[in-house]
PDB file of C-alpha atoms and ligand atoms in Angstrom:
ATOM      1  CA  MET A1349       0.065  -0.051  -0.219  1.00 53.00           C
ATOM      2  CA  ASP A1350       1.526   3.560  -1.025  1.00 56.00           C
ATOM      3  CA  LEU A1351       1.022   6.120   1.575  1.00 64.00           C
ATOM      4  CA  VAL A1352       1.531   9.592   0.310  1.00 64.00           C
ATOM      5  CA  ALA A1353       1.821  12.266   2.868  1.00 61.00           C
ATOM      6  CA  GLU A1354      -0.719  15.338   2.640  1.00 61.00           C
ATOM      7  CA  PRO A1355       1.276  18.266   2.594  1.00 66.00           C
ATOM      8  CA  SER A1356       0.553  19.501   6.050  1.00 86.00           C
ATOM      9  CA  ALA A1357      -0.469  23.200   6.856  1.00 92.00           C
ATOM     10  CA  PRO A1358       2.276  25.310   7.618  1.00 96.00           C
ATOM     11  CA  THR A1359       2.441  27.011  10.957  1.00 96.00           C
ATOM     12  CA  ALA A1360       2.882  30.909  11.655  1.00 96.00           C
ATOM     13  CA  ALA A1361       6.439  30.344  12.364  1.00 97.00           C
ATOM     14  CA  GLU A1362       7.044  28.523   9.113  1.00 97.00           C
ATOM     15  CA  LEU A1363       5.428  31.476   7.174  1.00 98.00           C
ATOM     16  CA  LEU A1364       7.660  33.949   9.149  1.00 98.00           C
ATOM     17  CA  GLU A1365      10.971  31.968   8.211  1.00 98.00           C
ATOM     18  CA  PHE A1366       9.696  31.850   4.774  1.00 98.00           C
ATOM     19  CA  VAL A1367       9.216  35.430   4.305  1.00 98.00           C
ATOM     20  CA  ARG A1368      12.423  35.967   6.065  1.00 98.00           C
ATOM     21  CA  ASN A1369      14.510  34.029   3.926  1.00 98.00           C
ATOM     22  CA  ALA A1370      12.938  35.442   0.709  1.00 98.00           C
ATOM     23  CA  ALA A1371      13.262  38.978   1.781  1.00 98.00           C
ATOM     24  CA  ALA A1372      16.890  38.004   2.327  1.00 98.00           C
ATOM     25  CA  ASP A1373      17.490  36.463  -1.350  1.00 98.00           C
ATOM     26  CA  THR A1374      19.025  39.321  -2.953  1.00 97.00           C
ATOM     27  CA  ASN A1375      18.735  37.787  -6.373  1.00 98.00           C
ATOM     28  CA  LEU A1376      14.985  37.212  -5.890  1.00 98.00           C
ATOM     29  CA  ILE A1377      14.512  40.765  -4.757  1.00 98.00           C
ATOM     30  CA  ALA A1378      16.491  42.315  -7.488  1.00 97.00           C
ATOM     31  CA  SER A1379      14.087  40.260 -10.073  1.00 97.00           C
ATOM     32  CA  LEU A1380      11.150  42.165  -9.163  1.00 97.00           C
ATOM     33  CA  PRO A1381      10.559  45.169 -11.647  1.00 96.00           C
ATOM     34  CA  LEU A1382      10.103  48.429 -10.217  1.00 97.00           C
ATOM     35  CA  ASP A1383       7.366  50.815 -11.343  1.00 96.00           C
ATOM     36  CA  PRO A1384       7.368  54.596 -10.013  1.00 94.00           C
ATOM     37  CA  GLU A1385       3.664  54.705 -11.201  1.00 93.00           C
ATOM     38  CA  GLY A1386       2.196  51.734  -8.948  1.00 94.00           C
ATOM     39  CA  ARG A1387       2.965  48.422  -7.018  1.00 94.00           C
ATOM     40  CA  THR A1388       4.428  45.746  -8.966  1.00 95.00           C
ATOM     41  CA  TRP A1389       4.190  42.013  -7.618  1.00 95.00           C
ATOM     42  CA  VAL A1390       5.167  38.365  -8.551  1.00 95.00           C
ATOM     43  CA  ARG A1391       3.602  35.338  -7.054  1.00 95.00           C
ATOM     44  CA  LEU A1392       5.739  33.084  -5.185  1.00 97.00           C
ATOM     45  CA  GLU A1393       5.568  29.359  -4.001  1.00 95.00           C
ATOM     46  CA  GLY A1394       4.950  29.788  -0.322  1.00 96.00           C
ATOM     47  CA  PRO A1395       5.351  26.820   2.155  1.00 96.00           C
ATOM     48  CA  GLY A1396       2.921  24.236   2.544  1.00 95.00           C
ATOM     49  CA  GLY A1397       0.433  25.538  -0.074  1.00 95.00           C
ATOM     50  CA  SER A1398       0.303  29.204   1.326  1.00 96.00           C
ATOM     51  CA  GLU A1399      -0.085  31.949  -0.818  1.00 95.00           C
ATOM     52  CA  ALA A1400       3.086  34.177  -1.061  1.00 97.00           C
ATOM     53  CA  TRP A1401       3.846  37.494  -2.859  1.00 96.00           C
ATOM     54  CA  LEU A1402       6.806  39.590  -3.623  1.00 97.00           C
ATOM     55  CA  ILE A1403       5.450  43.145  -3.968  1.00 97.00           C
ATOM     56  CA  ALA A1404       7.168  46.406  -4.627  1.00 97.00           C
ATOM     57  CA  TRP A1405       5.712  49.657  -3.330  1.00 97.00           C
ATOM     58  CA  PRO A1406       6.546  53.087  -4.828  1.00 97.00           C
ATOM     59  CA  PRO A1407       6.799  56.122  -2.545  1.00 97.00           C
ATOM     60  CA  GLY A1408       3.568  57.205  -1.017  1.00 97.00           C
ATOM     61  CA  THR A1409       1.390  53.834  -1.942  1.00 96.00           C
ATOM     62  CA  GLY A1410      -0.275  51.880   0.556  1.00 95.00           C
ATOM     63  CA  THR A1411      -2.923  48.867   0.717  1.00 94.00           C
ATOM     64  CA  GLY A1412      -5.906  50.926   2.569  1.00 94.00           C
ATOM     65  CA  TRP A1413      -7.323  49.152   5.524  1.00 97.00           C
ATOM     66  CA  HIS A1414      -8.466  45.660   5.110  1.00 95.00           C
ATOM     67  CA  ASP A1415      -8.547  42.037   6.735  1.00 94.00           C
ATOM     68  CA  HIS A1416      -7.683  38.603   5.797  1.00 91.00           C
ATOM     69  CA  ALA A1417     -10.628  36.729   7.112  1.00 87.00           C
ATOM     70  CA  GLU A1418      -9.594  33.287   8.326  1.00 90.00           C
ATOM     71  CA  SER A1419      -5.900  33.560   6.857  1.00 94.00           C
ATOM     72  CA  PHE A1420      -3.102  33.979   9.265  1.00 96.00           C
ATOM     73  CA  GLY A1421       0.328  35.342   7.668  1.00 96.00           C
ATOM     74  CA  ALA A1422       3.510  37.023   8.047  1.00 98.00           C
ATOM     75  CA  PHE A1423       5.434  39.672   5.892  1.00 98.00           C
ATOM     76  CA  ALA A1424       9.098  41.073   5.646  1.00 98.00           C
ATOM     77  CA  THR A1425      10.610  44.009   4.548  1.00 98.00           C
ATOM     78  CA  ALA A1426      13.251  43.348   1.766  1.00 98.00           C
ATOM     79  CA  ALA A1427      14.229  47.163   0.875  1.00 98.00           C
ATOM     80  CA  GLY A1428      13.253  50.517   2.127  1.00 98.00           C
ATOM     81  CA  GLU A1429      10.887  50.843   5.162  1.00 98.00           C
ATOM     82  CA  LEU A1430       7.010  49.893   5.165  1.00 98.00           C
ATOM     83  CA  LYS A1431       4.634  51.178   8.069  1.00 98.00           C
ATOM     84  CA  GLU A1432       1.982  48.806   9.386  1.00 98.00           C
ATOM     85  CA  ASN A1433      -1.206  50.359  11.128  1.00 98.00           C
ATOM     86  CA  SER A1434      -3.196  47.575  12.702  1.00 98.00           C
ATOM     87  CA  LEU A1435      -6.318  47.357  15.057  1.00 97.00           C
ATOM     88  CA  ALA A1436      -5.747  45.376  18.371  1.00 95.00           C
ATOM     89  CA  VAL A1437      -9.417  44.192  18.093  1.00 93.00           C
ATOM     90  CA  ARG A1438     -11.387  41.763  16.400  1.00 92.00           C
ATOM     91  CA  LEU A1439     -14.171  42.746  14.092  1.00 92.00           C
ATOM     92  CA  PRO A1440     -17.450  41.219  13.826  1.00 90.00           C
ATOM     93  CA  ALA A1441     -17.812  38.511  10.916  1.00 86.00           C
ATOM     94  CA  SER A1442     -20.810  40.240   9.434  1.00 85.00           C
ATOM     95  CA  GLY A1443     -24.000  42.164   9.887  1.00 89.00           C
ATOM     96  CA  TRP A1444     -22.368  45.668  10.252  1.00 93.00           C
ATOM     97  CA  LYS A1445     -21.423  48.469   7.781  1.00 95.00           C
ATOM     98  CA  THR A1446     -19.884  50.941  10.241  1.00 96.00           C
ATOM     99  CA  LEU A1447     -18.057  50.502  13.713  1.00 95.00           C
ATOM    100  CA  GLU A1448     -16.998  52.901  15.910  1.00 96.00           C
ATOM    101  CA  LEU A1449     -13.334  51.670  17.553  1.00 97.00           C
ATOM    102  CA  HIS A1450     -12.569  52.269  21.082  1.00 95.00           C
ATOM    103  CA  GLU A1451      -9.728  54.239  22.211  1.00 95.00           C
ATOM    104  CA  GLY A1452      -6.702  52.409  22.419  1.00 96.00           C
ATOM    105  CA  VAL A1453      -7.027  49.743  19.794  1.00 97.00           C
ATOM    106  CA  ASP A1454      -4.578  51.437  17.135  1.00 98.00           C
ATOM    107  CA  ARG A1455      -1.088  49.880  16.804  1.00 98.00           C
ATOM    108  CA  GLU A1456       1.628  50.974  14.880  1.00 98.00           C
ATOM    109  CA  ARG A1457       4.847  49.709  13.633  1.00 97.00           C
ATOM    110  CA  GLN A1458       7.727  50.553  11.383  1.00 98.00           C
ATOM    111  CA  LEU A1459       9.230  47.472   9.479  1.00 98.00           C
ATOM    112  CA  GLY A1460      12.583  48.440   7.994  1.00 98.00           C
ATOM    113  CA  ALA A1461      14.813  46.285   5.642  1.00 98.00           C
ATOM    114  CA  GLY A1462      15.273  42.919   7.417  1.00 97.00           C
ATOM    115  CA  ARG A1463      12.314  43.319   9.686  1.00 98.00           C
ATOM    116  CA  ALA A1464       9.439  40.944   9.484  1.00 98.00           C
ATOM    117  CA  ARG A1465       6.201  40.037  11.318  1.00 97.00           C
ATOM    118  CA  ALA A1466       3.580  37.410  11.849  1.00 97.00           C
ATOM    119  CA  PHE A1467      -0.205  37.986  12.325  1.00 97.00           C
ATOM    120  CA  GLY A1468      -2.957  35.883  13.335  1.00 95.00           C
ATOM    121  CA  THR A1469      -6.575  35.244  11.645  1.00 94.00           C
ATOM    122  CA  HIS A1470      -8.702  38.145  11.580  1.00 92.00           C
ATOM    123  CA  HIS A1471      -6.029  40.776  11.407  1.00 95.00           C
ATOM    124  CA  VAL A1472      -6.812  44.127  10.589  1.00 96.00           C
ATOM    125  CA  HIS A1473      -4.291  46.327   9.001  1.00 97.00           C
ATOM    126  CA  GLU A1474      -2.962  48.718   6.426  1.00 97.00           C
ATOM    127  CA  VAL A1475       0.518  48.935   4.957  1.00 97.00           C
ATOM    128  CA  LEU A1476       2.161  51.760   3.861  1.00 97.00           C
ATOM    129  CA  ASN A1477       5.192  53.249   2.234  1.00 98.00           C
ATOM    130  CA  GLU A1478       5.568  56.761   3.688  1.00 98.00           C
ATOM    131  CA  SER A1479       8.889  57.605   2.065  1.00 98.00           C
ATOM    132  CA  GLY A1480       9.109  60.411  -0.024  1.00 96.00           C
ATOM    133  CA  SER A1481      11.604  58.936  -2.581  1.00 97.00           C
ATOM    134  CA  GLU A1482      12.439  55.200  -1.732  1.00 97.00           C
ATOM    135  CA  HIS A1483      10.585  52.169  -3.266  1.00 97.00           C
ATOM    136  CA  ALA A1484       9.857  49.587  -0.244  1.00 98.00           C
ATOM    137  CA  VAL A1485       9.901  45.854  -1.389  1.00 98.00           C
ATOM    138  CA  SER A1486       8.423  43.337   0.677  1.00 98.00           C
ATOM    139  CA  VAL A1487       7.398  39.459   0.836  1.00 98.00           C
ATOM    140  CA  HIS A1488       3.976  38.323   2.186  1.00 97.00           C
ATOM    141  CA  ALA A1489       2.630  34.790   2.881  1.00 97.00           C
ATOM    142  CA  TYR A1490      -0.777  33.731   3.886  1.00 96.00           C
ATOM    143  CA  TYR A1491      -2.471  30.532   4.742  1.00 96.00           C
ATOM    144  CA  PRO A1492      -5.147  29.367   3.765  1.00 94.00           C
ATOM    145  CA  PRO A1493      -4.624  31.055   0.630  1.00 93.00           C
ATOM    146  CA  LEU A1494      -6.678  34.027   0.708  1.00 87.00           C
ATOM    147  CA  PRO A1495     -10.338  33.434   0.016  1.00 80.00           C
ATOM    148  CA  LEU A1496     -11.733  37.051   0.497  1.00 83.00           C
ATOM    149  CA  ILE A1497     -10.389  40.503   1.525  1.00 88.00           C
ATOM    150  CA  ARG A1498     -12.464  43.117   3.172  1.00 92.00           C
ATOM    151  CA  ARG A1499     -11.797  46.429   2.510  1.00 95.00           C
ATOM    152  CA  PHE A1500     -12.439  49.196   4.807  1.00 97.00           C
ATOM    153  CA  SER A1501     -12.514  53.034   4.894  1.00 97.00           C
ATOM    154  CA  ARG A1502     -11.697  55.009   8.212  1.00 97.00           C
ATOM    155  CA  THR A1503     -12.556  58.556   9.480  1.00 97.00           C
ATOM    156  CA  GLY A1504     -11.040  59.070  12.948  1.00 96.00           C
ATOM    157  CA  ALA A1505     -12.754  56.197  14.872  1.00 97.00           C
ATOM    158  CA  VAL A1506     -15.080  55.136  12.363  1.00 97.00           C
ATOM    159  CA  LEU A1507     -14.353  52.040  10.438  1.00 97.00           C
ATOM    160  CA  ARG A1508     -16.749  51.557   7.141  1.00 97.00           C
ATOM    161  CA  LEU A1509     -16.985  48.364   5.245  1.00 96.00           C
ATOM    162  CA  GLU A1510     -16.525  49.252   1.745  1.00 95.00           C
ATOM    163  CA  GLN A1511     -16.267  46.159  -0.119  1.00 92.00           C
ATOM    164  CA  VAL A1512     -15.441  42.609  -0.311  1.00 89.00           C
ATOM    165  CA  GLU A1513     -12.723  41.464  -2.857  1.00 85.00           C
ATOM    166  CA  SER A1514     -11.127  38.236  -4.165  1.00 76.00           C
ATOM    167  CA  PRO A1515      -7.188  38.573  -3.934  1.00 64.00           C
ATOM    168  CA  GLU A1516      -7.303  39.085  -7.824  1.00 63.00           C
ATOM    169  CA  ASP A1517      -9.166  42.389  -7.271  1.00 64.00           C
ATOM    170  CA  TRP A1518      -6.710  43.213  -4.359  1.00 55.00           C
ATOM    171  CA  GLN A1519      -3.576  42.711  -6.483  1.00 49.00           C
TER     172      GLN A1519
HETATM  173 FE1  FE2 B1672      -2.833  42.512   4.418  1.00 53.88          FE
END
């Protein structure tokens, strides 16, 4: 009898290790074309069936607020610097259009080249390259592969659900 092992789901630590290693791969990073007019990306083979991307961010670009549903993930900055704004709160899954955020839920971190972070399911964030002159390049991995991304707009403490996108729209 043949026993064929199913690929096992990656752990958060494995995704973190993957994005760190990929971000340190100078040939890989140099292979990504940069465009001053907008983000560029290539899909990578992530570990254990995860979804992974190499993304370049021109100065002043960002994702806007979004979450990744049931997917957890990790990302690492390979060049330049990214800022992540995130919320230390779990949003209701559905049944709302606007939410007023409590004080104290905002988190901020700067991820310079070589820095990485993992995040859990239901993570809500936006990622920005605030530089006025430098591109940033980063590596991202998600598991399970992203099913849907919810996009939000934010005015002060009020978060509004704008749309639900598939990853193809998001890219
Ligand atoms: Fe994200």
